Coordinates of C-alpha atoms in Angstrom, one line a residue:
Chain A
M1 CA 22.9 42.5 22.8
L2 CA 25.8 42.8 20.4
A3 CA 26.5 46.2 18.8
D4 CA 24.8 46.4 15.4
T5 CA 26.8 48.5 13.1
P6 CA 26.2 49.7 9.5
A7 CA 28.2 48.5 6.6
P8 CA 31.9 49.2 6.7
P9 CA 34.0 51.3 6.5
Y10 CA 33.9 52.7 10.0
Y11 CA 36.2 52.9 12.9
A12 CA 36.7 50.8 16.1
V13 CA 38.5 51.9 19.3
I14 CA 39.7 48.7 21.0
F15 CA 40.4 49.3 24.7
A16 CA 42.0 46.4 26.6
T17 CA 42.7 46.8 30.3
T18 CA 43.9 45.0 33.4
R19 CA 42.4 46.4 36.7
S20 CA 44.3 47.5 39.7
A21 CA 44.0 45.3 42.8
T22 CA 42.0 47.9 44.7
D23 CA 38.8 47.5 46.6
A24 CA 35.7 46.9 44.4
D25 CA 34.1 50.1 45.5
D26 CA 36.5 52.5 43.9
G27 CA 33.9 54.1 41.6
Y28 CA 34.9 52.0 38.5
E29 CA 31.4 50.7 37.7
E30 CA 29.8 54.1 37.9
T31 CA 32.5 55.7 35.9
A32 CA 32.3 53.0 33.2
A33 CA 28.5 53.2 33.0
R34 CA 28.7 57.0 32.8
M35 CA 31.3 56.9 30.0
E36 CA 29.1 54.5 28.0
E37 CA 26.1 56.8 28.4
L38 CA 28.2 59.8 27.4
A39 CA 29.7 58.0 24.4
R40 CA 26.2 57.0 23.2
A41 CA 25.3 60.7 23.1
Q42 CA 28.4 61.7 20.9
P43 CA 28.0 62.5 17.3
G44 CA 29.2 59.7 15.1
Y45 CA 28.8 57.0 17.7
L46 CA 27.7 53.7 16.2
G47 CA 27.8 51.2 19.1
I48 CA 29.8 49.5 21.9
D49 CA 30.7 46.0 22.9
S50 CA 32.1 45.4 26.4
A51 CA 33.2 42.3 28.4
R52 CA 35.4 41.7 31.5
S53 CA 36.9 38.5 33.0
D54 CA 40.6 38.2 33.5
I55 CA 41.0 41.3 31.4
G56 CA 38.5 43.9 30.2
I57 CA 37.8 44.6 26.5
T58 CA 35.6 47.5 25.3
V59 CA 35.3 48.1 21.6
S60 CA 33.4 51.3 20.6
Y61 CA 32.5 51.9 17.0
W62 CA 32.5 55.3 15.3
C63 CA 31.6 56.7 11.9
D64 CA 35.0 58.4 11.3
E65 CA 38.2 59.6 12.8
A66 CA 36.7 63.1 13.6
A67 CA 34.1 61.4 15.9
I68 CA 36.9 59.6 17.7
T69 CA 38.9 62.8 18.2
A70 CA 35.8 64.7 19.5
W71 CA 35.1 61.9 22.0
R72 CA 38.8 61.9 23.1
D73 CA 38.6 65.6 23.7
N74 CA 35.4 65.5 25.7
F75 CA 36.2 67.0 29.1
E76 CA 34.4 64.5 31.3
H77 CA 36.0 61.7 29.3
E78 CA 39.4 63.2 29.9
E79 CA 38.7 63.3 33.6
A80 CA 37.6 59.6 33.5
R81 CA 40.8 58.7 31.7
R82 CA 42.8 60.4 34.4
L83 CA 40.9 58.5 37.1
G84 CA 41.5 55.3 35.1
R85 CA 45.3 55.8 35.3
E86 CA 45.3 56.9 38.9
R87 CA 42.8 54.4 40.3
F88 CA 41.2 51.8 38.1
Y89 CA 43.8 50.3 35.8
E90 CA 47.1 48.5 36.2
S91 CA 47.7 48.7 32.4
Y92 CA 45.9 49.3 29.2
F93 CA 46.3 49.1 25.4
L94 CA 44.3 51.3 23.2
R95 CA 44.1 50.7 19.4
V96 CA 42.3 52.8 16.7
A97 CA 41.4 50.6 13.8
R98 CA 39.5 51.0 10.5
V99 CA 36.9 48.3 10.1
E100 CA 37.1 47.0 6.5
R101 CA 34.9 44.0 6.5
A102 CA 32.1 42.7 8.9
Y103 CA 30.0 39.6 9.0
S104 CA 27.2 38.8 11.5
W105 CA 25.3 35.6 12.2
E106 CA 22.3 34.6 14.3
T107 CA 20.9 31.2 15.2
G108 CA 18.5 30.1 12.5
E109 CA 20.5 31.7 9.7
S110 CA 22.2 29.2 7.3
S111 CA 25.9 28.8 7.9
Chain B
M1 CA 48.5 39.7 30.3
L2 CA 47.5 42.0 27.5
A3 CA 48.6 41.2 24.0
D4 CA 51.7 43.2 23.3
T5 CA 51.8 44.0 19.6
P6 CA 54.4 45.7 17.4
A7 CA 53.9 49.2 16.0
P8 CA 51.0 49.6 13.6
P9 CA 49.9 49.0 11.0
Y10 CA 48.7 45.5 11.5
Y11 CA 45.3 43.8 11.5
A12 CA 42.7 43.0 14.2
V13 CA 39.9 40.4 14.0
I14 CA 37.2 41.5 16.5
F15 CA 34.9 38.6 17.3
A16 CA 31.9 39.4 19.5
T17 CA 29.5 36.6 20.5
T18 CA 26.5 35.7 22.6
R19 CA 26.4 32.1 23.9
S20 CA 23.6 29.7 23.4
A21 CA 21.7 28.8 26.6
T22 CA 23.0 25.2 26.6
D23 CA 24.6 23.2 29.4
A24 CA 28.1 24.4 30.3
D25 CA 29.7 21.1 29.3
D26 CA 29.2 21.5 25.6
G27 CA 32.9 21.5 24.8
Y28 CA 33.1 25.3 24.4
E29 CA 36.0 25.9 26.7
E30 CA 38.1 23.1 25.2
T31 CA 37.4 24.3 21.7
A32 CA 38.2 27.9 22.6
A33 CA 41.5 26.9 24.2
R34 CA 42.4 24.7 21.3
M35 CA 41.7 27.5 18.8
E36 CA 43.8 29.9 20.8
E37 CA 46.7 27.4 20.8
L38 CA 46.2 26.9 17.0
A39 CA 46.1 30.6 16.3
R40 CA 49.4 31.2 18.2
A41 CA 51.1 28.7 15.9
Q42 CA 49.9 30.4 12.7
P43 CA 52.3 32.5 10.6
G44 CA 51.7 36.2 11.1
Y45 CA 50.0 35.8 14.5
L46 CA 50.8 38.8 16.8
G47 CA 48.6 38.2 19.9
I48 CA 45.2 37.7 21.3
D49 CA 42.9 39.4 23.9
S50 CA 39.8 37.7 25.2
A51 CA 37.1 38.4 27.8
R52 CA 33.6 37.1 28.5
S53 CA 30.8 38.4 30.8
D54 CA 27.4 39.1 29.3
I55 CA 28.9 38.8 25.9
G56 CA 32.3 37.5 24.7
I57 CA 34.9 39.5 22.9
T58 CA 38.0 38.0 21.4
V59 CA 40.4 40.2 19.4
S60 CA 43.2 38.5 17.6
Y61 CA 46.0 40.5 16.0
W62 CA 47.7 39.6 12.7
C63 CA 50.6 41.1 10.7
D64 CA 48.6 41.3 7.4
E65 CA 45.5 40.2 5.5
A66 CA 47.2 37.1 4.1
A67 CA 47.7 35.8 7.7
I68 CA 44.0 36.3 8.4
T69 CA 43.0 34.4 5.3
A70 CA 45.3 31.5 6.1
W71 CA 43.9 31.3 9.6
R72 CA 40.3 31.4 8.2
D73 CA 41.1 28.5 5.9
N74 CA 42.7 26.3 8.5
F75 CA 40.7 23.1 8.5
E76 CA 40.5 22.6 12.2
H77 CA 39.4 26.3 12.6
E78 CA 36.7 25.7 10.0
E79 CA 35.4 22.8 12.0
A80 CA 35.4 24.9 15.2
R81 CA 33.4 27.6 13.4
R82 CA 30.8 25.1 12.3
L83 CA 30.6 23.8 15.9
G84 CA 30.3 27.5 17.0
R85 CA 27.2 28.0 14.8
E86 CA 25.7 24.6 15.7
R87 CA 26.3 24.5 19.4
F88 CA 28.1 27.4 21.1
Y89 CA 26.7 30.7 19.9
E90 CA 23.4 32.4 19.7
S91 CA 24.9 35.2 17.6
Y92 CA 28.2 36.7 16.5
F93 CA 29.6 39.7 14.8
L94 CA 33.1 39.4 13.2
R95 CA 35.0 42.5 12.1
V96 CA 38.3 42.7 10.3
A97 CA 40.0 46.0 10.9
R98 CA 43.3 47.7 10.1
V99 CA 45.0 49.0 13.3
E100 CA 46.3 52.5 12.5
R101 CA 47.4 53.8 15.9
A102 CA 48.1 52.2 19.3
Y103 CA 49.0 53.4 22.7
S104 CA 49.8 51.4 25.8
W105 CA 50.2 52.4 29.4
E106 CA 51.3 50.7 32.6
T107 CA 51.1 51.8 36.3
G108 CA 54.2 53.9 37.1
E109 CA 54.4 55.6 33.7
S110 CA 53.5 59.2 33.6
S111 CA 50.1 60.0 32.2

């Protein structure tokens, strides 16, 4: 259920959002699902983690900066970002970060 | 509502989790709230974003690696991490990343 990424280094795009107070049926869920599907098909895509409660956080993982640039310039993704600003989001913060260390743990492993 | 961080570079600790299927009253919420309070009081702390739906994602922001190390070695935080493995979490993935670029947007700003 959690994104399972290879050993670092790789890149993370951390996208934190607050939603607009619009009606629930504004197309947000469909657009978000479509963007996840589209991201998965991009070269250099490594995985995605997403959660939403008071705020939304989506972290996508990419093998290098070129993969992030290509994803940014995808036409359908550009359209979705425009919709995001016009309709879905009240505010967002986007951060591009280089993952330097990573640790994973599952029940049953020693601590 | 979103963490408002200074200009990069700085560090992000990305903590993605799945919860154990235990009863809701296992002390998780209190521990999580206490850890957020404790993190805020640490030197070098810059902010935190947190959301939970199918999975949980907490991203804390820190001025440098030394601040992350000091937070890791905080005794009460060590205890909470032990509780996390024993009681709260089924699995987790922790990533330490250097934030290189950041962009924020709010309703009313031009796109």
